[in-house]
PDB file of C-alpha atoms in Angstrom:
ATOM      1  CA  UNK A   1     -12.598  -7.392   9.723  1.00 46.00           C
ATOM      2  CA  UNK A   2     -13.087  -9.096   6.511  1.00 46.00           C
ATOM      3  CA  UNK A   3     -14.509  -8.356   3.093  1.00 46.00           C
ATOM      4  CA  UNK A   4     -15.065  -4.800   0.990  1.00 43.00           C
ATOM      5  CA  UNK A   5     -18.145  -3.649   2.917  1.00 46.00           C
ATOM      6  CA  UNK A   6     -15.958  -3.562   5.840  1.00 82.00           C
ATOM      7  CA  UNK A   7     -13.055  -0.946   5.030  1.00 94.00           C
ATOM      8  CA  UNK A   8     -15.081   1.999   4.901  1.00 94.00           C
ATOM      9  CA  UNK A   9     -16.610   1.202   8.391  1.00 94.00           C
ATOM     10  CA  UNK A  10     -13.428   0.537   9.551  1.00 95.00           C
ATOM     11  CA  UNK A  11     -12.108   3.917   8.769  1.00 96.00           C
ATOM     12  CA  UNK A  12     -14.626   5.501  10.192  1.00 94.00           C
ATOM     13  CA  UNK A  13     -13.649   4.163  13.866  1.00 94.00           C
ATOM     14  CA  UNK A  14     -12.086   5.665  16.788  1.00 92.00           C
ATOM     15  CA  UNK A  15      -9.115   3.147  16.464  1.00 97.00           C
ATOM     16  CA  UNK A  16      -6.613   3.878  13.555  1.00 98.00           C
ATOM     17  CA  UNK A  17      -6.329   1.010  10.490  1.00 98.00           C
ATOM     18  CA  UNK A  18      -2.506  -0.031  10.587  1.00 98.00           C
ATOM     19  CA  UNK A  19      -2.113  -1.492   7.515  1.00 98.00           C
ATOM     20  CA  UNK A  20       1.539  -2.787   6.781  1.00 98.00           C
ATOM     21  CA  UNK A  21       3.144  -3.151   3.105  1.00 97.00           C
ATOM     22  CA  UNK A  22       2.739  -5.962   1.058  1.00 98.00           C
ATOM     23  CA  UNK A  23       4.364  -6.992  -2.321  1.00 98.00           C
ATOM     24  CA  UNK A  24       3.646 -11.108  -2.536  1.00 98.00           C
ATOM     25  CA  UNK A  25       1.281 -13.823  -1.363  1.00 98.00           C
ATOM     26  CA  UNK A  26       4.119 -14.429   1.399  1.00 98.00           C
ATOM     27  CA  UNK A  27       4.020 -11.120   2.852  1.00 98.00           C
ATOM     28  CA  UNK A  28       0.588 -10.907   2.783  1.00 98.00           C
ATOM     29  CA  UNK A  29       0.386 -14.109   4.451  1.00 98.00           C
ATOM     30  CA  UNK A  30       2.775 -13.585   7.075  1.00 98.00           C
ATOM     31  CA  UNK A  31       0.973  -9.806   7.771  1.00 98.00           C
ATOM     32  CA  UNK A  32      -2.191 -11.623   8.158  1.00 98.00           C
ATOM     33  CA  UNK A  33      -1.018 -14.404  10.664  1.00 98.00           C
ATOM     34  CA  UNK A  34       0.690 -11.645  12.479  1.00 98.00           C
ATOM     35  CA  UNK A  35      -3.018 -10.096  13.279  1.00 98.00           C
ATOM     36  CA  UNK A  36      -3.058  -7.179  10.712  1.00 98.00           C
ATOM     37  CA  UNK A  37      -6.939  -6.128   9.492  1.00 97.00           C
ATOM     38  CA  UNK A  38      -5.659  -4.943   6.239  1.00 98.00           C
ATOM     39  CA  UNK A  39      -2.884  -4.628   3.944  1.00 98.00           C
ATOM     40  CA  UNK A  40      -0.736  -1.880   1.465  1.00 98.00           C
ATOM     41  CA  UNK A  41       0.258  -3.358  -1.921  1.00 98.00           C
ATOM     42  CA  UNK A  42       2.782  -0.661  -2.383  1.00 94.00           C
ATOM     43  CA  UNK A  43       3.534   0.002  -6.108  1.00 94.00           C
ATOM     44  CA  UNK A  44       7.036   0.755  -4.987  1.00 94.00           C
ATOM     45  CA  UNK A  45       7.552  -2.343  -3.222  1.00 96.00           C
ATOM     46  CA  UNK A  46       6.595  -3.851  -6.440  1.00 97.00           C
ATOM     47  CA  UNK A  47       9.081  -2.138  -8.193  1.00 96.00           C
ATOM     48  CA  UNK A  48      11.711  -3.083  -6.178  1.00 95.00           C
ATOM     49  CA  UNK A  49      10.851  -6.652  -5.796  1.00 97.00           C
ATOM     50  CA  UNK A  50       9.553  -8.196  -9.210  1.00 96.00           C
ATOM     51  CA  UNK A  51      11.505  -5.316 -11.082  1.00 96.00           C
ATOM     52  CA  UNK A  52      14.671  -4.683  -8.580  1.00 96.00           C
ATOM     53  CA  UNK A  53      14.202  -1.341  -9.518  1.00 96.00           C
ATOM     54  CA  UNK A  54      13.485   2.051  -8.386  1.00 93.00           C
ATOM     55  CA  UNK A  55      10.036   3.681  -7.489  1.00 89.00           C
ATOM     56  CA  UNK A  56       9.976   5.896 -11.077  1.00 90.00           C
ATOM     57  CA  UNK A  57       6.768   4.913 -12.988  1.00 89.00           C
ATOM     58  CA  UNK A  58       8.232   1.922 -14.244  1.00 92.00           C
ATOM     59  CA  UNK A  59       5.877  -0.589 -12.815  1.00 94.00           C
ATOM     60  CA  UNK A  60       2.743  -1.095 -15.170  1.00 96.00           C
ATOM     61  CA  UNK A  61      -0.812  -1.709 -14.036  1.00 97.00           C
ATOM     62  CA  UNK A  62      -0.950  -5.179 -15.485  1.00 97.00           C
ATOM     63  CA  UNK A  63       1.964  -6.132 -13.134  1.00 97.00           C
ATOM     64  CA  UNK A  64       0.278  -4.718 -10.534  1.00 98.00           C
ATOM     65  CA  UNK A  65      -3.253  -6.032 -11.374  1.00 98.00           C
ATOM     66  CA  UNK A  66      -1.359  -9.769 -11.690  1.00 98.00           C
ATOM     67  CA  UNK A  67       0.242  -9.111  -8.051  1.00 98.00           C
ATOM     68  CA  UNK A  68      -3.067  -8.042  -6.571  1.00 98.00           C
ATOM     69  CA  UNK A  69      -4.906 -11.192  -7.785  1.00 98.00           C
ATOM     70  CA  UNK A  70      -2.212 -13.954  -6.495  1.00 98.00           C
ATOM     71  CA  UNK A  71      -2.443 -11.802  -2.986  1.00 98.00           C
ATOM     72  CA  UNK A  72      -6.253 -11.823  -3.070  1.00 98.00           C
ATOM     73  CA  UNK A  73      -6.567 -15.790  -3.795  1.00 97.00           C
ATOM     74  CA  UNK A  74      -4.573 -16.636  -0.579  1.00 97.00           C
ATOM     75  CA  UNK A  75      -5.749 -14.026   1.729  1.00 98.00           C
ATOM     76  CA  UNK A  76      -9.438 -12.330   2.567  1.00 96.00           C
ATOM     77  CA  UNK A  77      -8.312  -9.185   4.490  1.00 97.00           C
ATOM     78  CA  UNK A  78      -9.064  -5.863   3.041  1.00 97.00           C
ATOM     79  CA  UNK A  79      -6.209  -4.401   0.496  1.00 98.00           C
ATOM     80  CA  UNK A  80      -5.826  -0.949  -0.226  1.00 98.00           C
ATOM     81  CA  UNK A  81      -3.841  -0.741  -3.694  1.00 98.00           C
ATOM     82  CA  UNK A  82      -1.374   1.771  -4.896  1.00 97.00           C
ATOM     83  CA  UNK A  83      -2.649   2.999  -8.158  1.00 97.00           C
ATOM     84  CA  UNK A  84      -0.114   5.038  -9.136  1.00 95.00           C
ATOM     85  CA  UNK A  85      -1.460   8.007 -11.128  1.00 96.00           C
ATOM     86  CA  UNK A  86      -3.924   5.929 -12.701  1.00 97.00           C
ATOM     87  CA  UNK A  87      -1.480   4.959 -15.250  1.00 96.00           C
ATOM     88  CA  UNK A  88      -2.729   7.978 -17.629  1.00 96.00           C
ATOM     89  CA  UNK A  89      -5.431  10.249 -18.328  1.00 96.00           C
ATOM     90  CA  UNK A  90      -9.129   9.645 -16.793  1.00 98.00           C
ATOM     91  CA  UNK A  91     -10.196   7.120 -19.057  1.00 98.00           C
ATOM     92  CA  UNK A  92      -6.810   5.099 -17.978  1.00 97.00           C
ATOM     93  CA  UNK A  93      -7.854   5.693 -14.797  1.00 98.00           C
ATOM     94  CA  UNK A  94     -11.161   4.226 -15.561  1.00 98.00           C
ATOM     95  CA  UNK A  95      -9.543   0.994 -16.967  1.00 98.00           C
ATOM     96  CA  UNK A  96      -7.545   0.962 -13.194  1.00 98.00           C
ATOM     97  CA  UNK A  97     -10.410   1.394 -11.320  1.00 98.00           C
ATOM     98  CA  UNK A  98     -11.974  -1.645 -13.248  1.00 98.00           C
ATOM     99  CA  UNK A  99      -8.974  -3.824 -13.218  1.00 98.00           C
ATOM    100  CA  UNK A 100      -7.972  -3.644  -9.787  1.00 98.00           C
ATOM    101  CA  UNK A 101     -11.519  -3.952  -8.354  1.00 98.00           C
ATOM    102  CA  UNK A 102     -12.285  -7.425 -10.076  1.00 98.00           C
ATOM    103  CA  UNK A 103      -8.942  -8.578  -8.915  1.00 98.00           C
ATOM    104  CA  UNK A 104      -9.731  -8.093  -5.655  1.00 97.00           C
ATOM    105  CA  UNK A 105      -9.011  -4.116  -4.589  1.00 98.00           C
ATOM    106  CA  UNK A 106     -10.814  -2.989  -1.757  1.00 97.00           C
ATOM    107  CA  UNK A 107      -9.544   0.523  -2.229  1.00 98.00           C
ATOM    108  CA  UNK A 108      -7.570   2.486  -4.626  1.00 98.00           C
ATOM    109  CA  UNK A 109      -4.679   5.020  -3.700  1.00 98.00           C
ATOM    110  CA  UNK A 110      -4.702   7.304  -7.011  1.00 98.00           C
ATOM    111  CA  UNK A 111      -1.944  10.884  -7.342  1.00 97.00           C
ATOM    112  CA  UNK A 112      -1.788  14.052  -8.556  1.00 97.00           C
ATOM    113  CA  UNK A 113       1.737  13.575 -10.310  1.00 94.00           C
ATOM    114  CA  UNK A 114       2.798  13.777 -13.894  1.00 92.00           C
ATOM    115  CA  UNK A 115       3.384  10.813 -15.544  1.00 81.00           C
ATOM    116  CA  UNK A 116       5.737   8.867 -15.346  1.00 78.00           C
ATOM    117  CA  UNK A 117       5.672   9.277 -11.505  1.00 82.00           C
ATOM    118  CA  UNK A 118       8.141   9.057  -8.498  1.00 73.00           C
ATOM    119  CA  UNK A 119       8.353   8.007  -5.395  1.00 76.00           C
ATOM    120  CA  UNK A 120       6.623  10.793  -3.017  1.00 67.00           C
ATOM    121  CA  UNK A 121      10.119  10.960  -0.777  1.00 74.00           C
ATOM    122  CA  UNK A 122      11.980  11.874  -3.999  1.00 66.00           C
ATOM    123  CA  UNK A 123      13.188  15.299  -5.514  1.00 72.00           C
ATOM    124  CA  UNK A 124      11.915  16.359  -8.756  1.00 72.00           C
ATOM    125  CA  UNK A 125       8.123  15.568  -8.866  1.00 84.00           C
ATOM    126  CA  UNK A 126       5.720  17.363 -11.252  1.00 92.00           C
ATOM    127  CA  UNK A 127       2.251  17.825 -11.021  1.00 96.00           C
ATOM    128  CA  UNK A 128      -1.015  17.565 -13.219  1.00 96.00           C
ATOM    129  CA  UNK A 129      -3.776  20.655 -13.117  1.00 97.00           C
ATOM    130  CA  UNK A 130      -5.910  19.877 -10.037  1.00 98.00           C
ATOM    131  CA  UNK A 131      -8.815  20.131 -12.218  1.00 98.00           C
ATOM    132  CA  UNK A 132      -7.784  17.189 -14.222  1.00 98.00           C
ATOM    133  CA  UNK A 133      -6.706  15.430 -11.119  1.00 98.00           C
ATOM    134  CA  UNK A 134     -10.686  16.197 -10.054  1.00 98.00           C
ATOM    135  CA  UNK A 135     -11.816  14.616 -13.188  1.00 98.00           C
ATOM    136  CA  UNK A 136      -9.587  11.341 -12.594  1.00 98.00           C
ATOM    137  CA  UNK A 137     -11.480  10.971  -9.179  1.00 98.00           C
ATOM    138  CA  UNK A 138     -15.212  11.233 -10.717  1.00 98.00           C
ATOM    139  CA  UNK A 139     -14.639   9.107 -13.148  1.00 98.00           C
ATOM    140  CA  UNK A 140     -12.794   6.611 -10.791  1.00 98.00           C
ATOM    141  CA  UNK A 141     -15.757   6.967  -8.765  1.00 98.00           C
ATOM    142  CA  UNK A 142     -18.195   6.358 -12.041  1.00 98.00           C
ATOM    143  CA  UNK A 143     -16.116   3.361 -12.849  1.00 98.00           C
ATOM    144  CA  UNK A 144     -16.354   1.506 -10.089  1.00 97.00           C
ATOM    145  CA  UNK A 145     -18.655  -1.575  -9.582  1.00 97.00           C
ATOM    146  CA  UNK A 146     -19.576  -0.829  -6.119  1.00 95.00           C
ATOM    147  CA  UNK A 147     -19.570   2.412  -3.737  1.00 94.00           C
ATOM    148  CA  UNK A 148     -17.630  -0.359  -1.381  1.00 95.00           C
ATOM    149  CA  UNK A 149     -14.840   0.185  -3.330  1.00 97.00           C
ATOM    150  CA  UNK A 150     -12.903   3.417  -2.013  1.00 98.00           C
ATOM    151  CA  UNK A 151     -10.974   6.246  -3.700  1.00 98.00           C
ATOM    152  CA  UNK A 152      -8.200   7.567  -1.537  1.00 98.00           C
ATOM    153  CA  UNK A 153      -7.071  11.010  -3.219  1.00 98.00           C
ATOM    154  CA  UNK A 154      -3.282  11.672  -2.658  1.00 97.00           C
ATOM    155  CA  UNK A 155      -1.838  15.156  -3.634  1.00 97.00           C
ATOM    156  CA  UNK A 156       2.338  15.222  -3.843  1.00 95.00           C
ATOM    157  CA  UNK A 157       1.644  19.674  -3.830  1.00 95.00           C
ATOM    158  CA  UNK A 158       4.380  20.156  -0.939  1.00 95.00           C
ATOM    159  CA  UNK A 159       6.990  19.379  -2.520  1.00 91.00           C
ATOM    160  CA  UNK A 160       6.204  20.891  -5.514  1.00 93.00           C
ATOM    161  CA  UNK A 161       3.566  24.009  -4.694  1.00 95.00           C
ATOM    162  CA  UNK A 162       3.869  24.170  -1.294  1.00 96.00           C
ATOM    163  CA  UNK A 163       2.251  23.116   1.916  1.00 97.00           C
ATOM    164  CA  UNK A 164      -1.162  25.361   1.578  1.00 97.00           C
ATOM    165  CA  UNK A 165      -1.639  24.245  -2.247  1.00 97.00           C
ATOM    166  CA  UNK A 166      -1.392  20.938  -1.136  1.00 97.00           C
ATOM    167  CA  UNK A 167      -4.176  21.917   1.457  1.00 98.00           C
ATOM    168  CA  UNK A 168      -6.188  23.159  -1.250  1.00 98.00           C
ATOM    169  CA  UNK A 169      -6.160  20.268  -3.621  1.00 98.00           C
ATOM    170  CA  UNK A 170      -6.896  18.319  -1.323  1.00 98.00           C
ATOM    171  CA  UNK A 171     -10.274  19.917  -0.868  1.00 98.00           C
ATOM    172  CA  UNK A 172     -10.603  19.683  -4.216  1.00 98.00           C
ATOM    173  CA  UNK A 173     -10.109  16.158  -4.288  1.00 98.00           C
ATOM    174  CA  UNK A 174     -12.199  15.788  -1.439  1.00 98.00           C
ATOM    175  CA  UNK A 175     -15.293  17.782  -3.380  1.00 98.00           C
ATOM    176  CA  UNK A 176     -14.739  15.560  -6.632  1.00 98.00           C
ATOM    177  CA  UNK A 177     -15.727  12.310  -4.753  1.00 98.00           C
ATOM    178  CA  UNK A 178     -12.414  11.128  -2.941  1.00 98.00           C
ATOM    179  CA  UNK A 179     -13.429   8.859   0.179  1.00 98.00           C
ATOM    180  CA  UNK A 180     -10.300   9.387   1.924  1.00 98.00           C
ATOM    181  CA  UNK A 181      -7.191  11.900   1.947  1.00 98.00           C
ATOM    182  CA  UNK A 182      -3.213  11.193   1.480  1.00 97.00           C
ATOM    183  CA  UNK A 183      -1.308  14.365   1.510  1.00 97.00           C
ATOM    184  CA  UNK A 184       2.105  13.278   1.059  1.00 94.00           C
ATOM    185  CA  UNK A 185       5.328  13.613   3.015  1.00 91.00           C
ATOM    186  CA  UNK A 186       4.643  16.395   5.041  1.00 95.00           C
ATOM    187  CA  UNK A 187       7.845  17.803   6.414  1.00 94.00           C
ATOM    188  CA  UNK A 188       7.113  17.847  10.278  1.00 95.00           C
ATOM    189  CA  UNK A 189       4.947  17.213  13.235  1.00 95.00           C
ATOM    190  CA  UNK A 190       3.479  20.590  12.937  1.00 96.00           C
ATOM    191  CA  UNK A 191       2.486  19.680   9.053  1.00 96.00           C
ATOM    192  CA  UNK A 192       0.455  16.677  10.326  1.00 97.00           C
ATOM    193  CA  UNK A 193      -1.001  18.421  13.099  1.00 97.00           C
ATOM    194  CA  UNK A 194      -2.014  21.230  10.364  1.00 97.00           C
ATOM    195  CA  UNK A 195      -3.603  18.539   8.225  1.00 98.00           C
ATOM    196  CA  UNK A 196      -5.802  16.765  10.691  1.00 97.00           C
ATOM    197  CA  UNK A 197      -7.198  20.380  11.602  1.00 97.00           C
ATOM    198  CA  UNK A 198      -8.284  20.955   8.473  1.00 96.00           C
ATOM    199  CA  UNK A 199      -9.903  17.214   7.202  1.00 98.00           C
ATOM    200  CA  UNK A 200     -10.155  15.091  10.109  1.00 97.00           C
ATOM    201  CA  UNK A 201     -13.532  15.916  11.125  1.00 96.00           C
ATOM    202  CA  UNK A 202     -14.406  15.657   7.167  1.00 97.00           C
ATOM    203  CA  UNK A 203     -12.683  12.651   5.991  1.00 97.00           C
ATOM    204  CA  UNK A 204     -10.826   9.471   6.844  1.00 98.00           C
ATOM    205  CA  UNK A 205      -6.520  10.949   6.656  1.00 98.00           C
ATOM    206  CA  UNK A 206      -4.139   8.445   5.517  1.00 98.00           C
ATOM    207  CA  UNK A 207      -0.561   8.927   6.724  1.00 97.00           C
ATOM    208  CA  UNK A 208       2.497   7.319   4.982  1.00 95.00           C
ATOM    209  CA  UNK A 209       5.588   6.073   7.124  1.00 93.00           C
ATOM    210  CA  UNK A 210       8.780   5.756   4.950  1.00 89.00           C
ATOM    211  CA  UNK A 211      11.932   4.935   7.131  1.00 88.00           C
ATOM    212  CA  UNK A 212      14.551   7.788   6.145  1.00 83.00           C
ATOM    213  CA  UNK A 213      12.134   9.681   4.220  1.00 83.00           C
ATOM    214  CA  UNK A 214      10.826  13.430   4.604  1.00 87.00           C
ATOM    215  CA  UNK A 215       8.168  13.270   7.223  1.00 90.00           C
ATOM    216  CA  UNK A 216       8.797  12.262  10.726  1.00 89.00           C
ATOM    217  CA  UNK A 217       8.084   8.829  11.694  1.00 91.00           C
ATOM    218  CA  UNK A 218       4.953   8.700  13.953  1.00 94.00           C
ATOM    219  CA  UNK A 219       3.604   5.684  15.887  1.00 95.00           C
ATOM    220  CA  UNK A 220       0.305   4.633  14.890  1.00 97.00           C
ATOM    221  CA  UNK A 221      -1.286   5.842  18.653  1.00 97.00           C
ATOM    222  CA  UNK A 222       0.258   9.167  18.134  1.00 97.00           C
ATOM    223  CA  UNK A 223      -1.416   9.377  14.739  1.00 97.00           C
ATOM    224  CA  UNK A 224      -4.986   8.198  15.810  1.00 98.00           C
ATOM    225  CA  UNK A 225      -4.296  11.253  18.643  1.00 97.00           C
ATOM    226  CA  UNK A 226      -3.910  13.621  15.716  1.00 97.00           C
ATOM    227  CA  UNK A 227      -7.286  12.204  13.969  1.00 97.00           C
ATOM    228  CA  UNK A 228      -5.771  10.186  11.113  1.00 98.00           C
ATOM    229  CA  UNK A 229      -7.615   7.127  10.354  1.00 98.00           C
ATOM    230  CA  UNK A 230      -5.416   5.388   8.555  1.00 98.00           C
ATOM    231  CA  UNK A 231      -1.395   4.609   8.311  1.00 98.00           C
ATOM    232  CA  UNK A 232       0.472   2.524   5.960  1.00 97.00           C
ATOM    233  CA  UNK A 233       4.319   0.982   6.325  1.00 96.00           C
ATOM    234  CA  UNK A 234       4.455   0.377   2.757  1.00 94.00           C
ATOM    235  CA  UNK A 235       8.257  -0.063   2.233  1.00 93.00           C
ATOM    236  CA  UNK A 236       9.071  -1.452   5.403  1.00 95.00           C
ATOM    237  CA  UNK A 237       9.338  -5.268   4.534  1.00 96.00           C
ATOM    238  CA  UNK A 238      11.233  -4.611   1.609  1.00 97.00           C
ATOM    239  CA  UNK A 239      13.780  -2.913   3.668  1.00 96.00           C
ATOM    240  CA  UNK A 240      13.607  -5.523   6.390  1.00 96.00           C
ATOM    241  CA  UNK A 241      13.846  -8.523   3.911  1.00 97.00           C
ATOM    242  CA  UNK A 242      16.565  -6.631   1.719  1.00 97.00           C
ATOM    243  CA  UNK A 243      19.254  -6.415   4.905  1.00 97.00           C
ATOM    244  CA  UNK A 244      18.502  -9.466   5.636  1.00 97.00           C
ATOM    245  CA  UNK A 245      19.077 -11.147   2.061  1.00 98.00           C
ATOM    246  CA  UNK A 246      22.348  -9.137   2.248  1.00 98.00           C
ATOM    247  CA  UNK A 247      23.578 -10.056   5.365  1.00 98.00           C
ATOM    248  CA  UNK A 248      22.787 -14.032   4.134  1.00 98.00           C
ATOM    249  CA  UNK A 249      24.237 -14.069   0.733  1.00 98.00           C
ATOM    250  CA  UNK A 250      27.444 -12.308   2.285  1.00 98.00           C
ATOM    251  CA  UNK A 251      27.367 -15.174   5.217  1.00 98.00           C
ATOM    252  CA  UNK A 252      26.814 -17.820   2.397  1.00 98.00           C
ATOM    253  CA  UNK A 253      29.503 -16.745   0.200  1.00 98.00           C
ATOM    254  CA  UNK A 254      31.665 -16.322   2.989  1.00 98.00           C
ATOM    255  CA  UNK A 255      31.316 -19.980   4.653  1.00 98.00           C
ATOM    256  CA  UNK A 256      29.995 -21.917   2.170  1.00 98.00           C
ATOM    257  CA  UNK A 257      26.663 -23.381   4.179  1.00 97.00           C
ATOM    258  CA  UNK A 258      23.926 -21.845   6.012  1.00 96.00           C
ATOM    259  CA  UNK A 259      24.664 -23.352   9.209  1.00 96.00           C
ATOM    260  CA  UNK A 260      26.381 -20.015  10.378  1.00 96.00           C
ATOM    261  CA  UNK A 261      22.772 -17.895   9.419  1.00 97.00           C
ATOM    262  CA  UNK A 262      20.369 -20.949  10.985  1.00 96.00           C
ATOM    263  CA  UNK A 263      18.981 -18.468  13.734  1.00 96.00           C
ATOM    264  CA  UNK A 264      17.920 -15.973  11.277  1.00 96.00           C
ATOM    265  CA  UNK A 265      15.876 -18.157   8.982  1.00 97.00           C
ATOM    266  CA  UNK A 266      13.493 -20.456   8.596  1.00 97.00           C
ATOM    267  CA  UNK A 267      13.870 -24.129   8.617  1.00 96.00           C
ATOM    268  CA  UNK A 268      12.617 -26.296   5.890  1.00 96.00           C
ATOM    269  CA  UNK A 269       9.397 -27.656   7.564  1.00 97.00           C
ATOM    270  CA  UNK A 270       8.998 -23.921   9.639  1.00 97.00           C
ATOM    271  CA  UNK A 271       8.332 -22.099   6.261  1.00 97.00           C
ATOM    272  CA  UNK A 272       6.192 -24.882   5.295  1.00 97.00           C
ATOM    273  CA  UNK A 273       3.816 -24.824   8.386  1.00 97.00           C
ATOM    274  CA  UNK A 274       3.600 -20.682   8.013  1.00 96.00           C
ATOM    275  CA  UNK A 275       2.228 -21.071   4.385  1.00 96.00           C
ATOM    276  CA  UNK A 276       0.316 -24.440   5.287  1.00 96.00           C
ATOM    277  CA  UNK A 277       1.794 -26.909   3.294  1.00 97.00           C
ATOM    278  CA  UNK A 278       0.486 -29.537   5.710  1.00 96.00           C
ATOM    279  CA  UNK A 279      -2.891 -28.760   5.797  1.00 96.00           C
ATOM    280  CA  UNK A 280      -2.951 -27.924   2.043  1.00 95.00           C
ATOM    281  CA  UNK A 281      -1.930 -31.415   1.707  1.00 95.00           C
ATOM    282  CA  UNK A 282      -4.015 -32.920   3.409  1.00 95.00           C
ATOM    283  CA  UNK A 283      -7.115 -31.113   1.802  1.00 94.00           C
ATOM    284  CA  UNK A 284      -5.618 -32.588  -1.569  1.00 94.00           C
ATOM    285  CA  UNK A 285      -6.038 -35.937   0.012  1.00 92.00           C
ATOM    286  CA  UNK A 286      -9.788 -35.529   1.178  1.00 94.00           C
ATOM    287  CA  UNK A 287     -10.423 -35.100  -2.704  1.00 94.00           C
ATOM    288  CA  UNK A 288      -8.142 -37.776  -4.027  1.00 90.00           C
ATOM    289  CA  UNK A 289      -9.864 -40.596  -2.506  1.00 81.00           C
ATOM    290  CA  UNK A 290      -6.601 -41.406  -0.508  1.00 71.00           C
ATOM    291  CA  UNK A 291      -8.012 -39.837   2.995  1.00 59.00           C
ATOM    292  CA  UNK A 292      -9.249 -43.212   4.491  1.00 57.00           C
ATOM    293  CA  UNK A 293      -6.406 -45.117   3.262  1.00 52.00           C
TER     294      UNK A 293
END
């Protein structure tokens, strides 16, 4: 699968889209050589990466914008994008819509929080009126240059209203032009089973894994069984790569050389033939007038 007119196909498959988090042209690189057919540019992976800070609104939509177009020039898989709460009001939301689709977006994840937002596994999040969060989807969906483009409606209403409000925005969303539902971090099996019931024969369902966060961690097969169409890992790598850049600045510091972390990394010419340094090169050389030297 490649290219916007794909995604919405896609979802609409038996087979659920496991799309893994994403924060750099690396990742993204690395996901797609592992044999992923899309990708999550988590705004919170963002944040802790290019900010080292936590997922609280703090991230802006030009830094995410700037990281969507440096993963879209080196790969062509689908990218779903976290668009936060569209960074303001509708017309904000508008500007998003814009922004992220000419830098490459093949769909946008917009919320119902206040802003500044939080991370959807964290205490203390506020809501906007539905109806305004209504009015950020229609004119997300007016924005848009193409009907390609999707609009995935996530509501954070469990946490804050409880589970059958979140139910009921959701519909709401769903009515106001969302092409896809994320209710997020339900609190149990039972709360994903309740979910699918109600939207999976209406919509594509995203689910969101977090590793020590509020809803159960569910394989992607087990998912697909409930009727969700969609699940992202969108923190996962940062996790991953954060142990491990622990565990090798405490082994550096302690010895002094790498020689005692060689098994966990990358060589100098094995990163370099995983981001294709030698075919790169010699690409440069067909346009240099050096290749039949």
């Amino acid at each position: 699968m490649a290219g916007a007119a794909t995604l919405r196909r896609r979802l609409a498959a038996r087979e659920i889209l496991l799309a893994p988090g994403v924060y750099d042209g690396l990742t993204a690189t690395l996901a797609e050589q592992a044999g992923f057919e899309a990708l999550y540019l988590s705004g919170a992976a963002v944040a802790y990466t290019r900010l080292g800070r936590p997922d609280i609104g703090l991230t802006t939509m030009t830094e995410m914008t700037d990281t969507l177009a440096l993963i879209r020039d080196r790969v062509a898989l689908p990218i779903i994008i976290d668009a936060d709460t569209g960074f303001g009001n509708a017309l904000n939301a508008e500007r998003t819509m814009r922004a992220y689709e000419r830098a490459g977006a093949n769909a946008l994840q917009v919320e119902d929080q206040s802003y500044p937002k939080r991370c959807g596994h964290l205490a203390d999040k506020s809501l906007i009126p539905a109806a305004e969060m209504a009015g950020k989807i229609r004119a997300m969906a007016e924005a848009r240059a193409s009907d390609e483009t999707l609009i995935i409606a996530r509501t954070d209403a469990i946490a804050v209203e409880g589970f059958e409000a979140a139910l009921d925005r959701a519909g709401a969303y769903l009515e106001a032009g969302a092409d896809a539902l994320f209710i997020e971090a339900p609190r149990s099996r039972d709360q994903l089973e309740e979910i699918a019931r109600h939207f999976a024969s209406r919509t594509a369902l995203m689910a969101n894994m977090v590793e020590g966060g509020l809803t159960p961690v569910t394989s992607a097969d087990d998912l697909q069984a409930l009727g969700f169409s969609l699940v992202i890992f969108p923190g996962g790598i940062v996790r991953a790569l954060a142990r491990t850049a622990e565990d090798y600045y405490a082994s550096l510091k302690a010895t002094g050389s790498n020689r005692a972390f060689a098994e966990r990394m990358f060589d100098f010419s094995g990163l370099n033939a995983r981001i294709g340094t030698p075919e790169m090169l010699a690409r440069g050389r067909s346009y240099d007038g050096s290749a039949g030297d």
